[in-house]
XYZ file of C-alpha atoms in Angstrom:
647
model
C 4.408 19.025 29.555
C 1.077 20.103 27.844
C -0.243 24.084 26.437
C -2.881 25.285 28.699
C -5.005 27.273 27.097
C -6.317 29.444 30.325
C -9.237 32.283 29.730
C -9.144 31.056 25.392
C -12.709 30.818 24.666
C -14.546 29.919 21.213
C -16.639 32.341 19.661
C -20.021 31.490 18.816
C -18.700 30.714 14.873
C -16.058 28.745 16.270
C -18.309 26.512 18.418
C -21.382 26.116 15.654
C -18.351 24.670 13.291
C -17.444 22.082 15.487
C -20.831 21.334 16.652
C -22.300 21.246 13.188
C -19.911 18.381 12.883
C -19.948 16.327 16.189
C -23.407 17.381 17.547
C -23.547 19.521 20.500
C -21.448 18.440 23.689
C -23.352 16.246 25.889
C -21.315 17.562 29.130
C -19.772 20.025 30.469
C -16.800 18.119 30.800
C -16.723 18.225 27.001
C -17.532 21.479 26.385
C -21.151 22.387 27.235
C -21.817 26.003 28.395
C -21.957 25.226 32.271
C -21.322 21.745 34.345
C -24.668 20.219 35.534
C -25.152 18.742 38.792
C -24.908 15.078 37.524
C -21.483 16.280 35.467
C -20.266 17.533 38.673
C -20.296 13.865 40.074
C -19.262 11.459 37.010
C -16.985 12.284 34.429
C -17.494 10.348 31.487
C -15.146 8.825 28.732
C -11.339 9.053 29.891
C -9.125 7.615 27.972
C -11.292 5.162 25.682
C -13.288 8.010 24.760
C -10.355 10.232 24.036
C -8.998 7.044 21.563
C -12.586 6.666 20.269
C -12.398 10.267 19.246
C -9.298 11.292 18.111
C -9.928 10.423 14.503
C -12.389 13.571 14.250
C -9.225 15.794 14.935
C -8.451 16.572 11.363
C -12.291 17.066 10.316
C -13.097 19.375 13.195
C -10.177 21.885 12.542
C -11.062 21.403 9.034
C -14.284 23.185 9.870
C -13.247 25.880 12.302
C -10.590 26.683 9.286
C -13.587 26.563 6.937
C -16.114 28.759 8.771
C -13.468 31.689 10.210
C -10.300 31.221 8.110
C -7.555 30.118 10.874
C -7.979 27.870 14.423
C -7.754 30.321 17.209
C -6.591 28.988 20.989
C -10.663 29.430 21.847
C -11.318 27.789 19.015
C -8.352 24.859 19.600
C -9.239 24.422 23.207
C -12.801 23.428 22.518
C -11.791 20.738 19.770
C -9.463 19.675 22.430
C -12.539 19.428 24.749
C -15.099 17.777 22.738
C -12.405 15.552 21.702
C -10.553 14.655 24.773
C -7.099 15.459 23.217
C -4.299 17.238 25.070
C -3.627 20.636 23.852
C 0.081 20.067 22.782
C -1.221 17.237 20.286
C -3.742 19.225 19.038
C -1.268 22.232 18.161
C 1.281 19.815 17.121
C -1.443 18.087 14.479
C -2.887 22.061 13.271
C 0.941 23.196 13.040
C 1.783 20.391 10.550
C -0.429 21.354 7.944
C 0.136 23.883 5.577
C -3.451 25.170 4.657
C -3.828 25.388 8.299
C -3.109 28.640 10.715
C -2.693 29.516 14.156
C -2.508 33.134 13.843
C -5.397 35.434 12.842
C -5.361 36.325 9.393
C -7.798 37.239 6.809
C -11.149 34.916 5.620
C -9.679 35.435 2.207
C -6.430 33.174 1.334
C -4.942 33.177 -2.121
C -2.637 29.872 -2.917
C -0.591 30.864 -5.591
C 1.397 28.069 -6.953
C 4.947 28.419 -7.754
C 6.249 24.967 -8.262
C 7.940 23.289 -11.069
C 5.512 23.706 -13.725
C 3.727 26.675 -13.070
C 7.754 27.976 -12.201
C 8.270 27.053 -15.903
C 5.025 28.658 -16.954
C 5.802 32.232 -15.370
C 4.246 31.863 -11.727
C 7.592 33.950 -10.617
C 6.869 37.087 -12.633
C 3.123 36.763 -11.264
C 4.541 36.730 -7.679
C 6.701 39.740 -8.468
C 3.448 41.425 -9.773
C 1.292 40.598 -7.075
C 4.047 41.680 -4.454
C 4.076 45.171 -6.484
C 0.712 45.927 -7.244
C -0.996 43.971 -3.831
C 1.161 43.074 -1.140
C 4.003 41.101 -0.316
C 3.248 37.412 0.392
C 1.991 36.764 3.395
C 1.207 40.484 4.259
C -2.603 40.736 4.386
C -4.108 43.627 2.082
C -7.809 44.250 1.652
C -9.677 41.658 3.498
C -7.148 39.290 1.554
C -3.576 37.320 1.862
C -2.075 35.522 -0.610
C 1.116 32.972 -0.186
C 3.032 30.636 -2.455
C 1.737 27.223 -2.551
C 3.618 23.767 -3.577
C 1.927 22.147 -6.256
C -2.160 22.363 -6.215
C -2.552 19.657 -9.437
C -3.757 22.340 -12.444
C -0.957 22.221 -14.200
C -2.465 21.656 -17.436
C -3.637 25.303 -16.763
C -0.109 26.737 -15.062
C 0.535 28.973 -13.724
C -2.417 28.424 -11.293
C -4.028 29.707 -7.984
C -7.034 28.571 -5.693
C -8.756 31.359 -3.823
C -10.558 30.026 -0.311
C -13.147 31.919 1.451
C -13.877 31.119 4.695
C -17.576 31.668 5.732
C -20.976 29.714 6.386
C -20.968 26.767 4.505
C -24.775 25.746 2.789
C -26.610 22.770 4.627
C -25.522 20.219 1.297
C -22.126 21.177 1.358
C -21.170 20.858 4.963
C -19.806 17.194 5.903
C -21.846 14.446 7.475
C -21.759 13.963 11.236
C -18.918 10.760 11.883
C -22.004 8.439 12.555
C -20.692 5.512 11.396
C -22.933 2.994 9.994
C -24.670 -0.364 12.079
C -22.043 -2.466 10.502
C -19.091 -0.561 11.786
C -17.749 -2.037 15.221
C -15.776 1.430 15.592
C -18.285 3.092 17.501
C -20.644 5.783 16.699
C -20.489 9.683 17.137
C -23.119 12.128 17.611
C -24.184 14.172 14.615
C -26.321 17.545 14.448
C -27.141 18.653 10.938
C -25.949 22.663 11.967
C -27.847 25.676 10.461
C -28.335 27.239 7.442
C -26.258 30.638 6.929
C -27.377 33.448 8.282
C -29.115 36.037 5.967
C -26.359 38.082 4.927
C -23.297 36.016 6.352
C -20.403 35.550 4.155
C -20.607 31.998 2.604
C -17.785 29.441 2.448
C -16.307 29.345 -1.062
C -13.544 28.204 -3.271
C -12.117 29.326 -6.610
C -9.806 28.000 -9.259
C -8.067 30.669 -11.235
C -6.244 28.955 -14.013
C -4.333 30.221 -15.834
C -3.915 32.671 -13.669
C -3.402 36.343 -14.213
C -2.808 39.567 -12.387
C -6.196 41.038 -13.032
C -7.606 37.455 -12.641
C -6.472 37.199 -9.615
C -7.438 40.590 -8.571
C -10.542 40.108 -9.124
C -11.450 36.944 -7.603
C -9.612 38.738 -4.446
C -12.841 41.135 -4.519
C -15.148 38.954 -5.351
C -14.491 34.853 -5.187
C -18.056 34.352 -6.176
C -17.144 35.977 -9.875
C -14.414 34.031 -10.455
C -14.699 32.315 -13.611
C -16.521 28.562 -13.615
C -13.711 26.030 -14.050
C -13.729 24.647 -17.331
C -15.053 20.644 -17.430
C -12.711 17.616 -16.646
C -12.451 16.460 -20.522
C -10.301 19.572 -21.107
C -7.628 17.936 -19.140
C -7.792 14.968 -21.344
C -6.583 15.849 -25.323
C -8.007 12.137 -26.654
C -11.675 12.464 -24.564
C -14.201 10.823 -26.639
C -11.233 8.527 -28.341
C -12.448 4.845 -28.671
C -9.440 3.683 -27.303
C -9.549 5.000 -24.295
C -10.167 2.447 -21.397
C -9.562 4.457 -17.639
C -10.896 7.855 -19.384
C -13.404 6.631 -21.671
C -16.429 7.989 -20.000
C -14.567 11.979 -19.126
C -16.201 13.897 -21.848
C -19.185 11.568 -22.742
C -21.073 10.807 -19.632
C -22.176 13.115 -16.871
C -20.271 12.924 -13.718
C -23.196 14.016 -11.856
C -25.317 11.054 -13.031
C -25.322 7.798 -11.593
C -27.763 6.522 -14.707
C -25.627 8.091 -17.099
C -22.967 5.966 -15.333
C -24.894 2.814 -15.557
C -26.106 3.124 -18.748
C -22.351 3.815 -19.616
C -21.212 0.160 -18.075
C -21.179 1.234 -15.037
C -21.866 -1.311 -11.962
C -20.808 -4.300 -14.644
C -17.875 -4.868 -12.528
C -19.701 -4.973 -9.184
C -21.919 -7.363 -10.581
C -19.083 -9.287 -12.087
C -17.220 -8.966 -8.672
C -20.027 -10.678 -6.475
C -20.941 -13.508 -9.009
C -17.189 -14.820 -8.749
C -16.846 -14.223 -5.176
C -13.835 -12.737 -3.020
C -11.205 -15.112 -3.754
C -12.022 -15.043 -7.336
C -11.802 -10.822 -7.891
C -8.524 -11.655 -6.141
C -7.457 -14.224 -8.886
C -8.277 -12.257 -11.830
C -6.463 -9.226 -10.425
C -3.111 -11.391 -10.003
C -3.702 -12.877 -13.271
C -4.110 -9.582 -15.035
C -0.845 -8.163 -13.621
C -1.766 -5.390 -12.417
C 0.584 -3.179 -10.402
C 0.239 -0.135 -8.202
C 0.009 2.752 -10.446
C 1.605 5.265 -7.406
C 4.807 4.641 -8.112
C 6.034 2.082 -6.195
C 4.513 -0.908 -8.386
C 3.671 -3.375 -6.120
C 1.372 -5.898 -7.014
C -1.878 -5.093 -6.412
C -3.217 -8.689 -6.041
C -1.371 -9.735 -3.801
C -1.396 -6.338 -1.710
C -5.524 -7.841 -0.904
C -4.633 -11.210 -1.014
C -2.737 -10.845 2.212
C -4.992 -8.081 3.740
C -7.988 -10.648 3.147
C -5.993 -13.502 4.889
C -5.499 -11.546 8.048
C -7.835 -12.641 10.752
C -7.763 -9.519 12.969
C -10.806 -7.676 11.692
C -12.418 -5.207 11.048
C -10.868 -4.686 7.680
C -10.160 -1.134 5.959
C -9.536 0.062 2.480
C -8.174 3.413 1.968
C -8.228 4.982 -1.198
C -4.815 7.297 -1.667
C -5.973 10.333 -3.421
C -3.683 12.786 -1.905
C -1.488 13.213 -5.365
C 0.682 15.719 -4.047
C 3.722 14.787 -6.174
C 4.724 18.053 -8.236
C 3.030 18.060 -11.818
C 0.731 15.290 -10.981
C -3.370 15.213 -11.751
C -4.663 12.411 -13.255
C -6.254 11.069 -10.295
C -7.367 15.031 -9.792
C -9.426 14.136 -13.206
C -10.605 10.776 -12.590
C -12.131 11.842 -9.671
C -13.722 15.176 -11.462
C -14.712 13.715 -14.597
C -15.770 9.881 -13.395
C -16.491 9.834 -9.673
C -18.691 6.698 -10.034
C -16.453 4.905 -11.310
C -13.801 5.435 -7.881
C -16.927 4.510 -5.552
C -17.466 0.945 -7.846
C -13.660 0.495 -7.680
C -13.574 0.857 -4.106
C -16.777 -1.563 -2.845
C -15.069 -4.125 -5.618
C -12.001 -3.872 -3.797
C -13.433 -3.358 -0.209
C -15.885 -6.801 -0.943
C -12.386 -8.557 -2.013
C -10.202 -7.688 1.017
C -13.088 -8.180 3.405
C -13.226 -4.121 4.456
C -16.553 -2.977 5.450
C -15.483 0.556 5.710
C -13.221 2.729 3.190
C -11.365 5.840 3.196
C -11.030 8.543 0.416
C -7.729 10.372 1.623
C -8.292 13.742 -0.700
C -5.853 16.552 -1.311
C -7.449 19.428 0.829
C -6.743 21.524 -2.580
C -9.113 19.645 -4.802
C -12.521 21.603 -3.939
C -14.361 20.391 -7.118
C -13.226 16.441 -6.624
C -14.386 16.833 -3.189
C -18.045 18.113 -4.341
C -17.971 15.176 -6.738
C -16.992 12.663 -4.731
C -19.716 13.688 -2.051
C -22.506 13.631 -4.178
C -21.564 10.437 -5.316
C -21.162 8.568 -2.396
C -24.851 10.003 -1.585
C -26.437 8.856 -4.866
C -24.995 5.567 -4.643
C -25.626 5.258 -0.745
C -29.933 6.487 -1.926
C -29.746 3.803 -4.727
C -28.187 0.702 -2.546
C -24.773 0.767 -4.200
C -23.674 1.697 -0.939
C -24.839 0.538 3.198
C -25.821 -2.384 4.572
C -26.994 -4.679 1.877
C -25.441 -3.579 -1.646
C -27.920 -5.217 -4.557
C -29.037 -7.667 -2.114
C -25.958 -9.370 -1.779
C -25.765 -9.011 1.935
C -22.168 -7.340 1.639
C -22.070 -4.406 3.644
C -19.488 -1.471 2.785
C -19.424 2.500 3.004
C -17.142 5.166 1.938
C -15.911 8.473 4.181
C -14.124 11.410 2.622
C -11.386 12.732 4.857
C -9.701 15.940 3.585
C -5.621 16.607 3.950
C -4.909 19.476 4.408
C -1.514 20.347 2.473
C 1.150 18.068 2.996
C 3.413 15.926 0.621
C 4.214 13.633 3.208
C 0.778 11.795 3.876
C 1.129 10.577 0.312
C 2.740 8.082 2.392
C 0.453 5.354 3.202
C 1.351 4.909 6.686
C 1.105 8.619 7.346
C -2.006 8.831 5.827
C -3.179 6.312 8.731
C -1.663 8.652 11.568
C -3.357 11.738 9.494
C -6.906 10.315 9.748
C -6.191 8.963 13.363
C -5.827 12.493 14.386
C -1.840 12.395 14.720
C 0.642 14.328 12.746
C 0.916 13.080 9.096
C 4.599 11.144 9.575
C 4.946 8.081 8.278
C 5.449 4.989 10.499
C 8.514 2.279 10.386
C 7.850 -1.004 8.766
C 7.335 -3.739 9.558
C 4.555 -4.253 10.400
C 3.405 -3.699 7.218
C -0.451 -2.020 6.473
C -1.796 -5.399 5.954
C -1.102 -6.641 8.909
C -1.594 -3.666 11.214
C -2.677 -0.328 9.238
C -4.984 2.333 10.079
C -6.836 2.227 13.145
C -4.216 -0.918 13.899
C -6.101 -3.339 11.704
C -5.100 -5.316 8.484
C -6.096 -2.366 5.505
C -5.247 -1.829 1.943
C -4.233 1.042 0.350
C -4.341 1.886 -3.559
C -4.295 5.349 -5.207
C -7.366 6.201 -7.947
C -5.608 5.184 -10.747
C -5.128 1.814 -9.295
C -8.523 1.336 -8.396
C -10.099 2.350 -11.143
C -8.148 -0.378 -13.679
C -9.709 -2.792 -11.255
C -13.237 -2.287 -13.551
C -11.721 -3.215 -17.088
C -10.067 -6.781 -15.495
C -13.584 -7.574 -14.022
C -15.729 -6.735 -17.146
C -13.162 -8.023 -19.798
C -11.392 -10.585 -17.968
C -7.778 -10.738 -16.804
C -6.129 -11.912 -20.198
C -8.334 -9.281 -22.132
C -6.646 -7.191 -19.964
C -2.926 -8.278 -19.879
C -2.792 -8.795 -23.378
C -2.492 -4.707 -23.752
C 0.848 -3.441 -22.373
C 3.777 -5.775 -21.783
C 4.555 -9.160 -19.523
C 5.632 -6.863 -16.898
C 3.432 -3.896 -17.042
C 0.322 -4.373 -17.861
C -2.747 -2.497 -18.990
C -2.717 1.025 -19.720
C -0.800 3.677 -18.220
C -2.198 7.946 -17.973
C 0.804 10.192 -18.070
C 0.422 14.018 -16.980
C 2.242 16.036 -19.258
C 3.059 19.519 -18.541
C 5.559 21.707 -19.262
C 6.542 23.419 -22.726
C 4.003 21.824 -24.886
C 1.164 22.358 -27.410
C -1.777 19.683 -25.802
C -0.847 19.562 -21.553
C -3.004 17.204 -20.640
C -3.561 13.551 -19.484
C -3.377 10.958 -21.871
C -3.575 7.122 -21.623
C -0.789 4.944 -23.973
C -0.793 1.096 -23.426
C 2.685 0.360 -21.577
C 5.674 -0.208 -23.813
C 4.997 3.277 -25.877
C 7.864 5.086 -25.825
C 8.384 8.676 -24.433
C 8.948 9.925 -27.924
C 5.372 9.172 -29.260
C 3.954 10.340 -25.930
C 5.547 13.744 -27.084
C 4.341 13.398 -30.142
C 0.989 12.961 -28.916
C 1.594 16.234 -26.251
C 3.544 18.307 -29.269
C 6.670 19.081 -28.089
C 8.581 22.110 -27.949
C 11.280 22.811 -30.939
C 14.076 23.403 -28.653
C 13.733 20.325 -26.255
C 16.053 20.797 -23.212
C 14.967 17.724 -20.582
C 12.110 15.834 -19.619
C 11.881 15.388 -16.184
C 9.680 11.841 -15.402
C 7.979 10.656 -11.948
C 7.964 14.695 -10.628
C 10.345 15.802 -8.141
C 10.945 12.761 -6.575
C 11.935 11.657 -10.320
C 15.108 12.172 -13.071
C 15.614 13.215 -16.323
C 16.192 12.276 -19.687
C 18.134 13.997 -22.338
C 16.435 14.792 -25.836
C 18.624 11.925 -27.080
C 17.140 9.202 -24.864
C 12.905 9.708 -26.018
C 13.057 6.386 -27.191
C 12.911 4.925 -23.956
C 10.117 2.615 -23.166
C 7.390 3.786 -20.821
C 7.112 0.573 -18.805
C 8.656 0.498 -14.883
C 11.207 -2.060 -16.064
C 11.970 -0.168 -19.203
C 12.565 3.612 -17.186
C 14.430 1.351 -14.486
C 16.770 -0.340 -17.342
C 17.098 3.041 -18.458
C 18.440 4.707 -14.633
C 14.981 7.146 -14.362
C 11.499 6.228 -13.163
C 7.727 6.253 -14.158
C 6.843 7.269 -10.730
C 3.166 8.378 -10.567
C 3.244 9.512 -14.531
C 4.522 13.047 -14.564
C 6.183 14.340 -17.612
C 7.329 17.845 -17.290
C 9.004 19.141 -21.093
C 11.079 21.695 -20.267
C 12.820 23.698 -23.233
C 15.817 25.851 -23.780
C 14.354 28.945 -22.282
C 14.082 27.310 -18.636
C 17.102 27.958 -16.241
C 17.580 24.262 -14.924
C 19.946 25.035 -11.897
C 16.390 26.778 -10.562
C 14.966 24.014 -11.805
C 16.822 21.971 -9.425
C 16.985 24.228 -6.397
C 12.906 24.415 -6.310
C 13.211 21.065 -5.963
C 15.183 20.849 -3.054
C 13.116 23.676 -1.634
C 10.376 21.556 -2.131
C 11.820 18.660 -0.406
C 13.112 20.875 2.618
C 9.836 21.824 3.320
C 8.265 19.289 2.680
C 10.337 16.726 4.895
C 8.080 16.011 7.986
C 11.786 16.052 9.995
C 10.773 13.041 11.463
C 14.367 11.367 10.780
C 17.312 12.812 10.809
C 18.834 12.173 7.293
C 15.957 13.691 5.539
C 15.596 16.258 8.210
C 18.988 17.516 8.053
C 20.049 16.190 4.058
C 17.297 18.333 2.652
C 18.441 21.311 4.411
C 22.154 20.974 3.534
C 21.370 19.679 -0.526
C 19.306 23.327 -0.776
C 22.448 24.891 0.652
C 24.181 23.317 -1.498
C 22.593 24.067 -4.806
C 21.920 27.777 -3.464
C 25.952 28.395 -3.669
C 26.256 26.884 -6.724
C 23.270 28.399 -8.893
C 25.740 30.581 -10.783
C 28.816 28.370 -10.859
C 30.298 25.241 -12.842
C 33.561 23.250 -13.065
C 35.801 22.892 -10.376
C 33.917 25.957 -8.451
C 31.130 23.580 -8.113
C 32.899 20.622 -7.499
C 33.198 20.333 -3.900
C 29.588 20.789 -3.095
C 28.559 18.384 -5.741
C 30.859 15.504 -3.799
C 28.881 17.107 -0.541
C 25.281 16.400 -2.083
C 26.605 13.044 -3.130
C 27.703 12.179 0.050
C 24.275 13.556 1.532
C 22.278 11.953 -1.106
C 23.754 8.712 -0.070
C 22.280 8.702 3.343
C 19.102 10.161 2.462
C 18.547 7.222 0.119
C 19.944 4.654 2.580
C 18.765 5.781 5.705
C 15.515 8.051 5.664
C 12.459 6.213 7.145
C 10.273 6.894 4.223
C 10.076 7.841 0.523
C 10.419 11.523 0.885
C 14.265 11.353 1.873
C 14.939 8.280 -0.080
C 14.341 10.177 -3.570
C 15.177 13.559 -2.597
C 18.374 13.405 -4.408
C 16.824 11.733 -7.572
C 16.335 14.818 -9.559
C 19.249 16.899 -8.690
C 21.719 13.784 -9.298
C 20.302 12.398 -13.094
C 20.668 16.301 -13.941
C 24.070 16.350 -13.060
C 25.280 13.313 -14.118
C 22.766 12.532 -17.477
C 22.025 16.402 -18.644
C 25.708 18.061 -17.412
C 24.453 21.070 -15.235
C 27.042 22.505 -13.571
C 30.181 21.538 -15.972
């Protein structure tokens, strides 16, 4: 069964938005204003049009959202048009995204965040002042709603909020048309370069407000273009300018905005480095140096593009995993701010070693700033032959895309981040087979998150045993932490592995009255204030029953009431859980229910749902398909068990 959308029609903002992006239709079968004669006898495309298509889905509600604030049934109908998707997949694919809407609502949206950190930084009494003074969530209030928003990656600054203005977007900022370069065997779509705004239309913008206040808030509500400019990346980073820095030692000293800054900063060394040892031989010194997926999961990385390189169904992709979406995490959020450059060398290193001619930046749909960044990047380095057909006359040819998420924890999941920039829902897929052998698009593809890419540069201009030598024989290199939470310096900051988590705090300033730490975020555990000699390594915080995760360390001290601690986590994870499978669908559900009838009880009153949530926990972690339900239990367990709640 499909939705027919019968009588919806765009309105003319609707229809420039989509056209800006995929050029106007070319028939009235796709959308043009009235059927010619020759559309009237042949219908072009069908079905291979309608699979050559579908991965402009996300961009082009992406821009209706932009330009008007929410994707009307016009506005859905005509995507589904130009596109050739059914209507059903199209609502099912603008449903599963939270920054999306299908219902009208105002061109002014205000994300507040009340997750873990900025929840331990006072996001709950701003709520409760905002609901007083403005509206309740969700309620729309003078030209402006405002809703509570899972983690948006400031929490250096928590509590935090990002205003979004829909409107006209400028001719630099809007996205390129999908034309995809000559050495691209994808196919090519059309591309019209749109118009400027209108003299007096409202233009598109974004705000950060951080740390965010009442009034602050208030009055970017009235006026986004007065909010405040967001300060620069190197106040995320307590050691910038330190001259031990390795992955941050250019945030604070060279200009992101600069590609000769860059260069004359080391940049391009690796590249250089890269093509004078070949494919096979970036591949070697990547194994040799050790180096592991900095995500969480710690796979090797050199063998991750040793086997994509081996596969001989091409084309070849490389996708780039910047959708950090796990609570209290922002390094790569920085990186990408402070040192774009540096992630568009990382990636044409990798892409040249795995044989990719195309890659994929998969970018949090709340990171406005790393988006502008990352744009103009990719266009210097495309203008200066860094990028396109022929990169420094090597004859490699390799380009980079930006494809925004659009608020969802899930397609942190490498597989779902293929079915997200297909077009399809963000849900992950069952393995095997196994990205390198069939990934997005169904071809062999790599995927590494910033961090990871970007350690790739120090192994290629120092050499892999340079490299290993810092760190320990298992984890190599050095590691950025996020720290967050009750402490003097939030920030990122880069230790070689093997430091332990006390001189981490040491480094951060810790509170006096040290309750937890919670490590890896919400899919994490914690430690006791007895335990911050632990070693920061993944076999160290696996000896120890915790994890490194993605680097998250959120200090929590007396003052924070843990068992709401815990049951924001399980919120988290209920919503979150793309209800694909069952035992993630159904176990997040009952472990909030759980911890909701417990929040004021301990002992033997408590006692029968805890042996419920172990029993649920179980099956998440054995049977869910993907991450998500596997740790969903993580945090709630180690506090029960290692820090007592509840006794």
């Amino acid at each position: 069964m499909d939705l027919k959308y019968t009588g919806a029609a765009p309105t003319d903002a609707e229809r420039q938005a989509v056209d800006a992006l995929l050029g106007p239709p070319p028939s009235g079968w796709e959308g043009a204003a009235a059927r010619s004669d020759e559309d009237l006898r042949w219908a072009r495309g069908g079905a291979a049009a309608a699979k050559d298509r579908r991965d402009q889905l996300l961009p082009a509600l992406h821009a209706v959202n932009d330009r008007v604030g929410w994707i009307s049934e016009g506005a859905l109908d005509y995507i589904c048009r130009r596109l050739t998707v059914a209507p059903a997949e199209a609502y099912g694919v603008a449903t599963f995204y939270a920054m999306f809407s299908v219902r009208p609502r105002p061109a002014k949206v205000l994300h507040v965040c009340t997750d873990l950190v900025c929840a331990a930084r006072g996001s709950a009494a701003l709520c409760a002042d905002l609901s007083d003074d403005f509206a309740p969530a969700g309620t729309a209030a003078q030209g402006v709603v405002w809703q509570e928003s899972p983690c948006l990656g400031l929490c250096e600054r928590a509590p935090a909020a990002l205003l979004i203005q829909a409107g006209e977007q400028p001719e630099a900022a809007r996205p390129a048309p999908p034309a995809r370069p000559a050495f691209e065997d994808r196919g090519s779509g059309g591309g019209s370069p749109g118009l400027e705004p209108a003299a007096g239309a409202t233009p598109h913008h974004t705000a950060v407000i951080a740390p965010a206040t009442t009034e602050a808030l208030a009055a970017a509500a009235r006026s986004p273009a007065s909010a405040p400019a967001e300060p620069a990346a190197e106040s995320a980073v307590p050691q910038a300018g330190h001259p031990d820095l390795v992955l941050l030692k250019r945030i604070g000293t060279t200009d992101p905005a600069s590609l000769d800054d860059y260069r004359a900063n080391g940049g391009y060394a690796a590249l250089r480095r890269a093509f004078a040892l070949g494919p096979a031989g970036v591949i070697r010194e990547v194994l040799d140096a050790g180096l592991v997926g900095r995500g969480g999961a710690a796979f090797p990385t050199g063998r991750k593009w040793e086997a994509t390189a081996r596969q001989p169904d091409t084309p070849h992709y490389l996708v780039c995993n910047a959708d950090e979406s796990e609570p209290g995490t922002f390094k790569d959020r920085v990186l990408m701010e402070g040192d774009p450059y540096a992630l568009v060398e990382a990636m044409t290193v990798a892409g040249y070693a795995t044989g990719a001619r195309q890659g994929f930046v998969y970018l949090r749909g709340e990171y406005p700033r790393a988006y502008e960044r990352l744009s103009h990047a990719l266009d210097c380095a495309r203008t200066r032959g860094l990028l396109g057909p022929d990169i420094l006359g090597q004859g490699y040819a390799f380009d980079i895309e930006i494809r925004r998420g659009a608020g969802a924890y899930i397609c942190g999941e490498e597989t779902a981040i293929f079915n997200s920039i297909e077009g399809q829902r963000g849900e992950p897929r069952s393995k095997p087979p196994f990205p390198v052998e069939k990934g997005l698009f169904g071809k062999p593809t790599a995927v590494n998150n910033v961090e990871t890419l970007v350690n790739v540069l120090p192994i290629l201009e120092h050499g892999a045993a340079a490299y290993a030598a810092t760190g320990t024989g298992s984890s190599t290199g050095t590691k950025l932490f996020c720290v967050s939470g009750q402490v003097a310096r939030p920030g990122i900051h880069e230790l070689p592995f093997g430091a332990s988590l006390r001189e981490l705090l040491e480094l951060a300033g810790p509170p006096r009255d040290l309750r937890a730490v919670l490590l890896g975020g919400a899919a994490g555990g914690f430690v006791r204030p007895d335990e911050l000699d632990i070693p920061l390594t993944f076999e160290g915080t696996r000896a120890a029953g915790t994890t490194l995760g993605s680097g998250v360390v959120l200090v929590l001290d007396g003052s924070v009431d843990l068992p709401r601690v815990l049951l924001r986590i399980s919120e988290f994870f209920r919503d979150e859980s793309c209800g694909q499978c069952v035992p993630c669908r159904v176990g997040t559900v009952r472990q909030e229910e759980a911890l909701r009838r417990i929040k004021d009880r301990t002992g033997a009153a408590a006692a029968d749902d805890i042996a419920l949530m172990r029993e649920v926990g179980r099956a998440m972690r054995d049977a869910s398909i993907c991450g998500l339900g596997q740790t969903a239990w993580n945090a709630v367990e180690s506090a029960i068990d290692r820090l007592g709640v509840y006794k």
